[in-house]
Amino acid sequence: MRVSTPEFYQSSLSGLLNQQSTLNNLSQQLSTGNALIDPSSNPVAYAQTLNLSARIANLNQYQQSNNYAQQNLQLSSSTLQSVSTLITQVQQLAVQMNNGTVNGKDLRNAVTAMQGNLQQLVQLANTQDANGSYIFGGSESNRPPFQLQSNGSVQYLGDSAQKTLQIGPGLSVPSSQAGNAIFMNVPAGNGTFTVVPSGSNYSASSGASSGNVGTTTLGPGAVVDAKAANDFFVAQGGQLVVTISNGTSGLTYSVSSGVGSGMASSGIVASGTYTPGMSISVPSAGGASPMLSVSTAGEPAPGQSATFTLQPAGTQSIFQTFQNLIQALQAGSGSPGANTQRAQGISNALANLSQFQTTLLSTQATIGSELQQAQNVSNLNTNLLQQFQTTQGNLQDVSYPQVITQFQQSSTALQAAQKAFVQVQGLSLFQYI
């Protein structure tokens, strides 16, 4: 076979260029550490690395959202723990003021302390995260959700929703809490019914009746038969009126049952001789077993009666409970009537504070569960990231000993090709004439 000089020349040049291309590719692999400089050299591996890069980017985004959600959940939990500590302090103060030995100065100091506690509670409820968002405003996180009014009441400006963040495929956790569910809609009394002193001069703000002359108070009450109590108070909207009298026949009590403020279909369901400190039991509709009981203290003045209404609990904000306690402490001291008024107001406030503590515990348990879920997903995402990065590294990271050996071999081959090409360029028949 005859090979012309141009063909021989072109073949040598092509070999030289191929060796240079190989050497350049190996040089780039050594400098970048990436074995897939030329996707065409390994299309399957290159496609796999692109897929892994997309999945790694998604996981990194999930991790960022997860970290932010965890920070907010931890902030919510720690803030509610501070609120719980504040409530405990308020309960202790209320117990200290619930006796007949306190004087006017003690009560004024307690009122000042409670006003400061109310402001502190509003501040805690308006806690902001690192980005300035209000964590208890629901989805309305750009403004303070709780506003303290001049009359001591607190208005909620947030909503009932929650902002959520996606921390994995199909997995989301809240990054904010609905403050109305925590602070505003707290079950009052014992959660089923509340004790409200009644009378012609009763003032809802004071929490006691100036018409109830004497020392009589009722405790928050206890539910004995939950089903019967719920049927009566919740389903029927029933009410009970407890009357304790100090008349010519001595100390007596009676309990009337009815529905609505007008006490339609009312009737005496329990009565008897009253002894201060006794518990009054109220039977269920069938009369076979007690539905509830309420503890008592004190007695009416001679010729007087003390009247209390047991009504469906409803809800009350913790801020209103603070305000009611302030008003109870402002009732004064010294006279039996003032002490009784203060004692009943404090008793009712303590019952509401206890209900709020229960709400706090339930909310903290929910937040703790959500935080645990976020942490578990974070650990899973971290493991997946490590696996994806390891797999991607195996596909695209160079084996330096292997590439260095190939580089040296290609360099030697290039030098040989260059020498051969120079010799081809020097070939001429005129050298042999």
Coordinates of C-alpha atoms in Angstrom, one line a residue:
M1 CA 0.0 0.0 0.0
R2 CA 1.3 3.5 -0.9
V3 CA 1.0 6.3 1.6
S4 CA 1.5 9.7 0.2
T5 CA 3.5 12.3 2.1
P6 CA 0.5 14.5 2.8
E7 CA -1.4 11.6 4.2
F8 CA 1.5 10.7 6.4
Y9 CA 1.9 14.3 7.4
Q10 CA -1.8 14.6 8.3
S11 CA -1.8 11.4 10.3
S12 CA 1.1 12.5 12.4
L13 CA -0.5 15.9 13.0
S14 CA -3.8 14.3 14.1
G15 CA -1.9 12.0 16.5
L16 CA -0.1 15.0 17.9
L17 CA -3.3 17.0 18.4
N18 CA -5.1 14.0 20.1
Q19 CA -2.2 13.6 22.5
Q20 CA -2.3 17.4 23.3
S21 CA -6.1 17.2 23.9
T22 CA -5.7 14.2 26.2
L23 CA -2.9 16.0 28.1
N24 CA -5.0 19.2 28.5
N25 CA -7.9 17.2 29.8
L26 CA -5.8 15.4 32.3
S27 CA -4.2 18.7 33.3
Q28 CA -7.6 20.3 34.0
Q29 CA -8.6 17.2 36.0
L30 CA -5.6 17.6 38.2
S31 CA -6.1 21.3 38.7
T32 CA -9.9 21.2 39.4
G33 CA -10.2 17.7 41.0
N34 CA -13.1 17.0 38.7
A35 CA -13.0 13.9 36.6
L36 CA -15.9 15.0 34.4
I37 CA -14.3 18.0 32.6
D38 CA -15.5 16.5 29.3
P39 CA -19.1 15.3 29.7
S40 CA -18.8 13.2 26.5
S41 CA -16.1 11.1 28.1
N42 CA -18.7 9.6 30.5
P43 CA -22.2 10.8 29.7
V44 CA -23.9 8.4 32.2
A45 CA -21.8 9.6 35.2
Y46 CA -22.2 13.2 34.1
A47 CA -26.1 12.8 34.1
Q48 CA -26.0 11.2 37.5
T49 CA -23.9 14.0 39.0
L50 CA -26.4 16.6 37.6
N51 CA -29.3 14.7 39.2
L52 CA -27.4 14.5 42.5
S53 CA -26.6 18.2 42.4
A54 CA -30.3 19.0 42.1
R55 CA -31.2 16.8 45.0
I56 CA -28.4 18.2 47.1
A57 CA -29.6 21.7 46.4
N58 CA -33.1 20.8 47.4
L59 CA -31.9 19.2 50.7
N60 CA -29.8 22.3 51.5
Q61 CA -32.9 24.4 51.0
Y62 CA -34.9 22.1 53.2
Q63 CA -32.2 22.3 55.9
Q64 CA -32.2 26.1 55.8
S65 CA -36.0 26.1 56.3
N66 CA -35.7 23.4 59.0
N67 CA -33.1 25.4 60.9
Y68 CA -35.3 28.5 60.8
A69 CA -38.3 26.5 61.9
Q70 CA -36.4 24.9 64.8
Q71 CA -35.1 28.3 66.0
N72 CA -38.7 29.6 66.1
L73 CA -40.1 26.5 67.8
Q74 CA -37.3 26.7 70.4
L75 CA -38.0 30.5 70.8
S76 CA -41.8 29.8 71.2
S77 CA -41.1 27.1 73.8
S78 CA -38.7 29.2 75.8
T79 CA -41.0 32.2 75.7
L80 CA -43.9 30.1 76.9
Q81 CA -41.7 28.8 79.7
S82 CA -41.1 32.4 80.7
V83 CA -44.8 33.0 80.6
S84 CA -45.3 29.9 82.9
T85 CA -42.8 31.3 85.3
L86 CA -44.6 34.6 85.4
I87 CA -47.9 32.9 86.0
T88 CA -46.4 31.0 88.9
Q89 CA -45.2 34.3 90.4
V90 CA -48.7 35.8 90.0
Q91 CA -50.3 32.8 91.7
Q92 CA -48.0 33.1 94.6
L93 CA -48.7 36.8 94.9
A94 CA -52.5 36.1 94.7
V95 CA -52.3 33.5 97.5
Q96 CA -50.3 36.0 99.7
M97 CA -53.0 38.6 99.2
N98 CA -55.8 36.2 99.9
N99 CA -56.0 36.7 103.7
G100 CA -57.6 39.1 106.1
T101 CA -54.3 40.4 107.6
V102 CA -53.0 42.3 104.6
N103 CA -53.2 46.1 104.8
G104 CA -53.8 48.8 102.3
K105 CA -50.1 49.3 101.6
D106 CA -49.6 45.6 100.9
L107 CA -52.5 45.7 98.4
R108 CA -51.3 48.8 96.7
N109 CA -47.8 47.3 96.2
A110 CA -49.5 44.1 94.9
V111 CA -51.5 46.2 92.4
T112 CA -48.3 47.9 91.2
A113 CA -46.6 44.5 90.8
M114 CA -49.6 43.1 88.9
Q115 CA -49.7 46.1 86.5
G116 CA -46.0 45.4 85.8
N117 CA -46.8 41.7 85.3
L118 CA -49.5 42.6 82.8
Q119 CA -47.0 44.7 80.8
Q120 CA -44.4 41.9 81.0
L121 CA -47.0 39.4 79.8
V122 CA -47.9 41.6 76.8
Q123 CA -44.1 41.9 76.0
L124 CA -43.7 38.2 76.1
A125 CA -46.7 37.7 73.9
N126 CA -45.2 40.1 71.4
T127 CA -41.8 38.2 71.1
Q128 CA -40.0 38.6 67.8
D129 CA -37.7 36.1 66.1
A130 CA -34.3 36.9 64.6
N131 CA -35.9 38.3 61.4
G132 CA -38.2 40.6 63.4
S133 CA -41.4 38.5 62.9
Y134 CA -43.8 38.2 65.7
I135 CA -44.0 34.5 66.6
F136 CA -47.5 34.6 68.3
G137 CA -49.3 36.6 65.6
G138 CA -50.4 33.6 63.5
S139 CA -49.8 34.5 59.8
E140 CA -49.9 38.2 60.6
S141 CA -46.3 38.4 61.8
N142 CA -45.4 41.9 60.6
R143 CA -47.0 43.9 63.5
P144 CA -47.3 43.4 67.3
P145 CA -50.3 41.0 67.7
F146 CA -51.2 42.2 71.2
Q147 CA -51.9 45.8 72.1
L148 CA -52.5 47.0 75.6
Q149 CA -55.3 49.5 75.7
S150 CA -55.5 52.5 78.1
N151 CA -58.2 50.7 80.1
G152 CA -56.0 47.7 80.8
S153 CA -57.6 45.4 78.2
V154 CA -55.6 43.7 75.5
Q155 CA -56.6 43.5 71.9
Y156 CA -55.4 40.7 69.6
L157 CA -54.5 41.8 66.1
G158 CA -53.2 38.6 64.7
D159 CA -55.2 35.7 63.2
S160 CA -55.9 32.0 63.9
A161 CA -53.5 30.7 61.1
Q162 CA -49.9 29.5 61.3
K163 CA -47.0 30.2 59.0
T164 CA -45.4 26.9 58.0
L165 CA -42.1 25.9 56.4
Q166 CA -41.5 22.8 54.2
I167 CA -38.7 20.8 55.7
G168 CA -38.9 17.8 53.4
P169 CA -41.0 16.4 50.6
G170 CA -44.6 16.7 51.9
L171 CA -43.4 17.6 55.4
S172 CA -44.1 21.0 57.0
V173 CA -43.8 22.5 60.5
P174 CA -45.1 25.8 61.9
S175 CA -42.8 28.7 62.2
S176 CA -45.4 30.8 64.1
Q177 CA -48.1 30.2 66.6
A178 CA -51.7 31.5 66.7
G179 CA -51.6 33.7 69.8
N180 CA -55.4 33.8 70.3
A181 CA -55.5 30.1 70.9
I182 CA -52.8 30.4 73.6
F183 CA -53.6 33.7 75.3
M184 CA -57.1 34.8 74.4
N185 CA -59.3 31.7 74.3
V186 CA -58.5 30.2 77.7
P187 CA -61.2 28.1 79.4
A188 CA -62.5 30.0 82.4
G189 CA -63.2 28.7 85.9
N190 CA -62.6 24.9 86.2
G191 CA -63.1 24.5 82.4
T192 CA -66.8 23.4 82.7
F193 CA -68.4 26.1 84.9
T194 CA -67.5 29.3 86.6
V195 CA -68.6 30.7 90.0
V196 CA -70.0 34.2 89.7
P197 CA -71.2 36.1 92.8
S198 CA -74.6 37.6 92.1
G199 CA -76.8 40.2 93.6
S200 CA -78.5 43.5 92.8
N201 CA -75.2 45.4 93.3
Y202 CA -73.0 42.9 91.6
S203 CA -70.3 44.3 89.4
A204 CA -68.6 42.0 86.9
S205 CA -65.4 44.1 87.1
S206 CA -65.1 43.8 90.8
G207 CA -65.7 40.0 90.9
A208 CA -67.9 40.2 94.0
S209 CA -71.3 41.3 95.2
S210 CA -71.5 44.2 97.6
G211 CA -75.0 42.8 98.4
N212 CA -73.4 39.6 99.9
V213 CA -72.8 41.0 103.3
G214 CA -70.6 38.6 105.3
T215 CA -67.6 36.4 104.7
T216 CA -69.1 33.8 102.4
T217 CA -67.1 32.6 99.3
L218 CA -67.2 29.7 97.0
G219 CA -64.3 27.8 95.5
P220 CA -63.9 27.1 91.8
G221 CA -65.8 23.9 92.1
A222 CA -65.0 20.4 90.9
V223 CA -66.7 18.2 88.3
V224 CA -67.6 14.8 89.6
D225 CA -69.6 13.4 86.6
A226 CA -68.0 14.9 83.5
K227 CA -70.7 13.7 81.1
A228 CA -73.6 14.9 83.2
A229 CA -71.8 18.3 83.8
N230 CA -71.1 18.8 80.1
D231 CA -74.6 17.8 79.1
F232 CA -76.0 20.4 81.6
F233 CA -73.6 23.3 81.2
V234 CA -72.3 22.9 77.6
A235 CA -75.1 21.2 75.7
Q236 CA -78.1 22.8 77.6
G237 CA -76.4 26.1 78.7
G238 CA -77.7 25.4 82.2
Q239 CA -77.1 27.4 85.3
L240 CA -77.2 26.7 89.0
V241 CA -77.8 29.3 91.7
V242 CA -76.3 28.6 95.1
T243 CA -77.9 30.5 98.0
I244 CA -76.5 30.5 101.5
S245 CA -78.7 32.1 104.1
N246 CA -78.3 33.1 107.7
G247 CA -81.9 33.4 108.9
T248 CA -84.1 32.7 111.9
S249 CA -83.8 28.9 111.3
G250 CA -80.0 29.1 111.2
L251 CA -77.5 28.6 108.4
T252 CA -79.0 26.9 105.3
Y253 CA -78.2 26.4 101.7
S254 CA -80.2 25.7 98.5
V255 CA -79.3 25.1 94.9
S256 CA -81.7 26.0 92.1
S257 CA -81.3 24.6 88.6
G258 CA -82.4 26.3 85.4
V259 CA -81.4 27.2 81.8
G260 CA -80.4 30.7 80.6
S261 CA -80.2 34.0 82.4
G262 CA -83.9 33.9 83.2
M263 CA -83.5 30.4 84.8
A264 CA -86.4 29.0 82.9
S265 CA -87.8 25.8 84.4
S266 CA -85.9 26.4 87.6
G267 CA -86.3 24.3 90.6
I268 CA -84.6 23.3 93.9
V269 CA -82.2 20.4 93.3
A270 CA -80.3 20.4 96.6
S271 CA -80.8 22.0 100.0
G272 CA -79.9 21.5 103.6
T273 CA -78.1 22.9 106.7
Y274 CA -75.1 24.9 105.9
T275 CA -71.8 24.6 107.8
P276 CA -68.9 27.0 106.9
G277 CA -66.2 25.1 105.0
M278 CA -68.5 22.3 103.8
S279 CA -68.7 21.1 100.2
I280 CA -72.0 21.4 98.5
S281 CA -72.8 18.6 96.2
V282 CA -75.2 19.0 93.2
P283 CA -76.8 15.8 91.9
S284 CA -77.1 14.9 88.2
A285 CA -80.4 15.0 86.4
G286 CA -81.2 11.5 87.4
G287 CA -80.3 12.3 91.0
A288 CA -78.5 9.0 91.5
S289 CA -74.9 10.4 91.8
P290 CA -73.4 13.9 92.3
M291 CA -72.6 15.9 89.2
L292 CA -70.3 18.4 90.9
S293 CA -69.3 19.9 94.2
V294 CA -68.2 23.3 95.3
S295 CA -66.3 24.2 98.5
T296 CA -67.4 27.0 100.8
A297 CA -65.9 29.4 103.3
G298 CA -67.4 31.9 105.7
E299 CA -71.0 32.7 106.3
P300 CA -73.5 35.5 105.6
A301 CA -74.2 38.2 108.2
P302 CA -77.3 37.6 110.3
G303 CA -80.4 38.1 108.3
Q304 CA -78.5 38.1 105.1
S305 CA -78.0 35.7 102.2
A306 CA -75.0 35.1 99.8
T307 CA -75.9 34.1 96.3
F308 CA -73.6 32.6 93.6
T309 CA -74.3 31.5 90.0
L310 CA -72.6 28.5 88.5
Q311 CA -72.7 29.1 84.7
P312 CA -71.0 27.6 81.6
A313 CA -67.3 28.4 81.7
G314 CA -66.8 29.9 78.3
T315 CA -63.4 31.4 77.6
Q316 CA -61.4 34.4 78.9
S317 CA -58.1 35.9 78.0
I318 CA -55.2 35.6 80.4
F319 CA -54.9 39.3 80.1
Q320 CA -58.4 39.8 81.4
T321 CA -57.6 37.4 84.3
F322 CA -54.7 39.6 85.2
Q323 CA -57.0 42.7 85.0
N324 CA -59.6 41.0 87.1
L325 CA -57.0 40.1 89.7
I326 CA -55.9 43.8 89.8
Q327 CA -59.4 44.9 90.3
A328 CA -59.9 42.3 93.1
L329 CA -56.8 43.6 94.9
Q330 CA -58.1 47.2 94.5
A331 CA -61.3 46.2 96.5
G332 CA -59.5 47.2 99.6
S333 CA -59.2 45.7 103.1
G334 CA -60.3 46.2 106.6
S335 CA -64.0 45.4 106.5
P336 CA -65.5 41.9 106.2
G337 CA -67.2 42.9 103.0
A338 CA -64.0 44.1 101.3
N339 CA -62.1 41.1 102.4
T340 CA -64.8 38.8 101.1
Q341 CA -65.0 40.6 97.8
R342 CA -61.2 40.4 97.4
A343 CA -61.2 36.7 98.4
Q344 CA -63.8 35.7 95.9
G345 CA -62.1 37.6 93.1
I346 CA -58.7 36.1 93.9
S347 CA -60.3 32.6 94.1
N348 CA -61.8 33.0 90.6
A349 CA -58.5 34.4 89.2
L350 CA -56.6 31.5 90.7
A351 CA -59.0 29.1 88.9
N352 CA -58.4 30.9 85.6
L353 CA -54.7 31.0 86.1
S354 CA -54.7 27.2 86.7
Q355 CA -56.6 26.7 83.4
F356 CA -54.1 28.8 81.6
Q357 CA -51.2 26.8 83.0
T358 CA -53.0 23.7 81.6
T359 CA -53.2 25.5 78.2
L360 CA -49.5 26.3 78.3
L361 CA -48.6 22.7 79.1
S362 CA -50.6 21.4 76.2
T363 CA -49.2 24.0 73.8
Q364 CA -45.6 23.3 74.9
A365 CA -46.2 19.6 74.4
T366 CA -47.4 20.3 70.9
I367 CA -44.4 22.5 70.1
G368 CA -42.1 19.9 71.6
S369 CA -43.5 17.3 69.4
E370 CA -43.1 19.5 66.3
L371 CA -39.6 20.4 67.3
Q372 CA -38.7 16.7 67.7
Q373 CA -40.2 16.0 64.2
A374 CA -38.1 18.8 62.8
Q375 CA -34.9 17.5 64.5
N376 CA -35.6 14.0 63.2
V377 CA -36.1 15.2 59.6
S378 CA -32.9 17.3 60.0
N379 CA -30.9 14.3 61.0
L380 CA -32.4 12.3 58.0
N381 CA -31.6 15.1 55.6
T382 CA -28.0 15.3 57.0
N383 CA -27.5 11.6 56.4
L384 CA -29.0 11.8 52.8
L385 CA -26.7 14.8 52.1
Q386 CA -23.7 12.8 53.1
Q387 CA -24.8 9.9 51.0
F388 CA -25.5 12.0 47.9
Q389 CA -22.2 13.9 48.3
T390 CA -20.2 10.7 48.7
T391 CA -21.9 9.2 45.6
Q392 CA -21.3 12.4 43.7
G393 CA -17.7 12.5 44.8
N394 CA -17.2 8.9 43.7
L395 CA -18.5 9.8 40.2
Q396 CA -16.7 13.1 39.6
D397 CA -13.7 13.3 42.0
V398 CA -10.4 12.3 40.3
S399 CA -8.1 9.6 41.5
Y400 CA -4.9 11.5 41.7
P401 CA -2.5 8.6 41.5
Q402 CA -4.3 7.3 38.4
V403 CA -4.5 10.7 36.7
I404 CA -0.9 11.5 37.5
T405 CA 0.2 8.2 35.9
Q406 CA -2.0 8.9 32.9
F407 CA -0.6 12.5 32.7
Q408 CA 3.0 11.2 32.7
Q409 CA 2.2 8.6 30.1
S410 CA 0.4 11.1 27.9
S411 CA 3.3 13.6 28.3
T412 CA 5.8 11.0 27.2
A413 CA 3.5 10.0 24.3
L414 CA 3.2 13.7 23.3
Q415 CA 6.9 14.2 23.3
A416 CA 7.3 11.1 21.1
A417 CA 4.6 12.3 18.7
Q418 CA 6.3 15.7 18.6
K419 CA 9.6 14.1 17.8
A420 CA 8.1 11.9 15.1
F421 CA 6.3 14.8 13.6
V422 CA 9.5 16.8 13.4
Q423 CA 11.2 13.9 11.7
V424 CA 8.3 13.6 9.2
Q425 CA 8.7 17.3 8.4
G426 CA 12.4 16.7 7.6
L427 CA 11.9 13.9 5.1
S428 CA 12.8 14.8 1.5
L429 CA 14.1 12.8 -1.5
F430 CA 16.6 15.6 -2.1
Q431 CA 18.6 14.4 0.8
Y432 CA 19.5 11.3 -1.1
I433 CA 20.5 12.9 -4.5

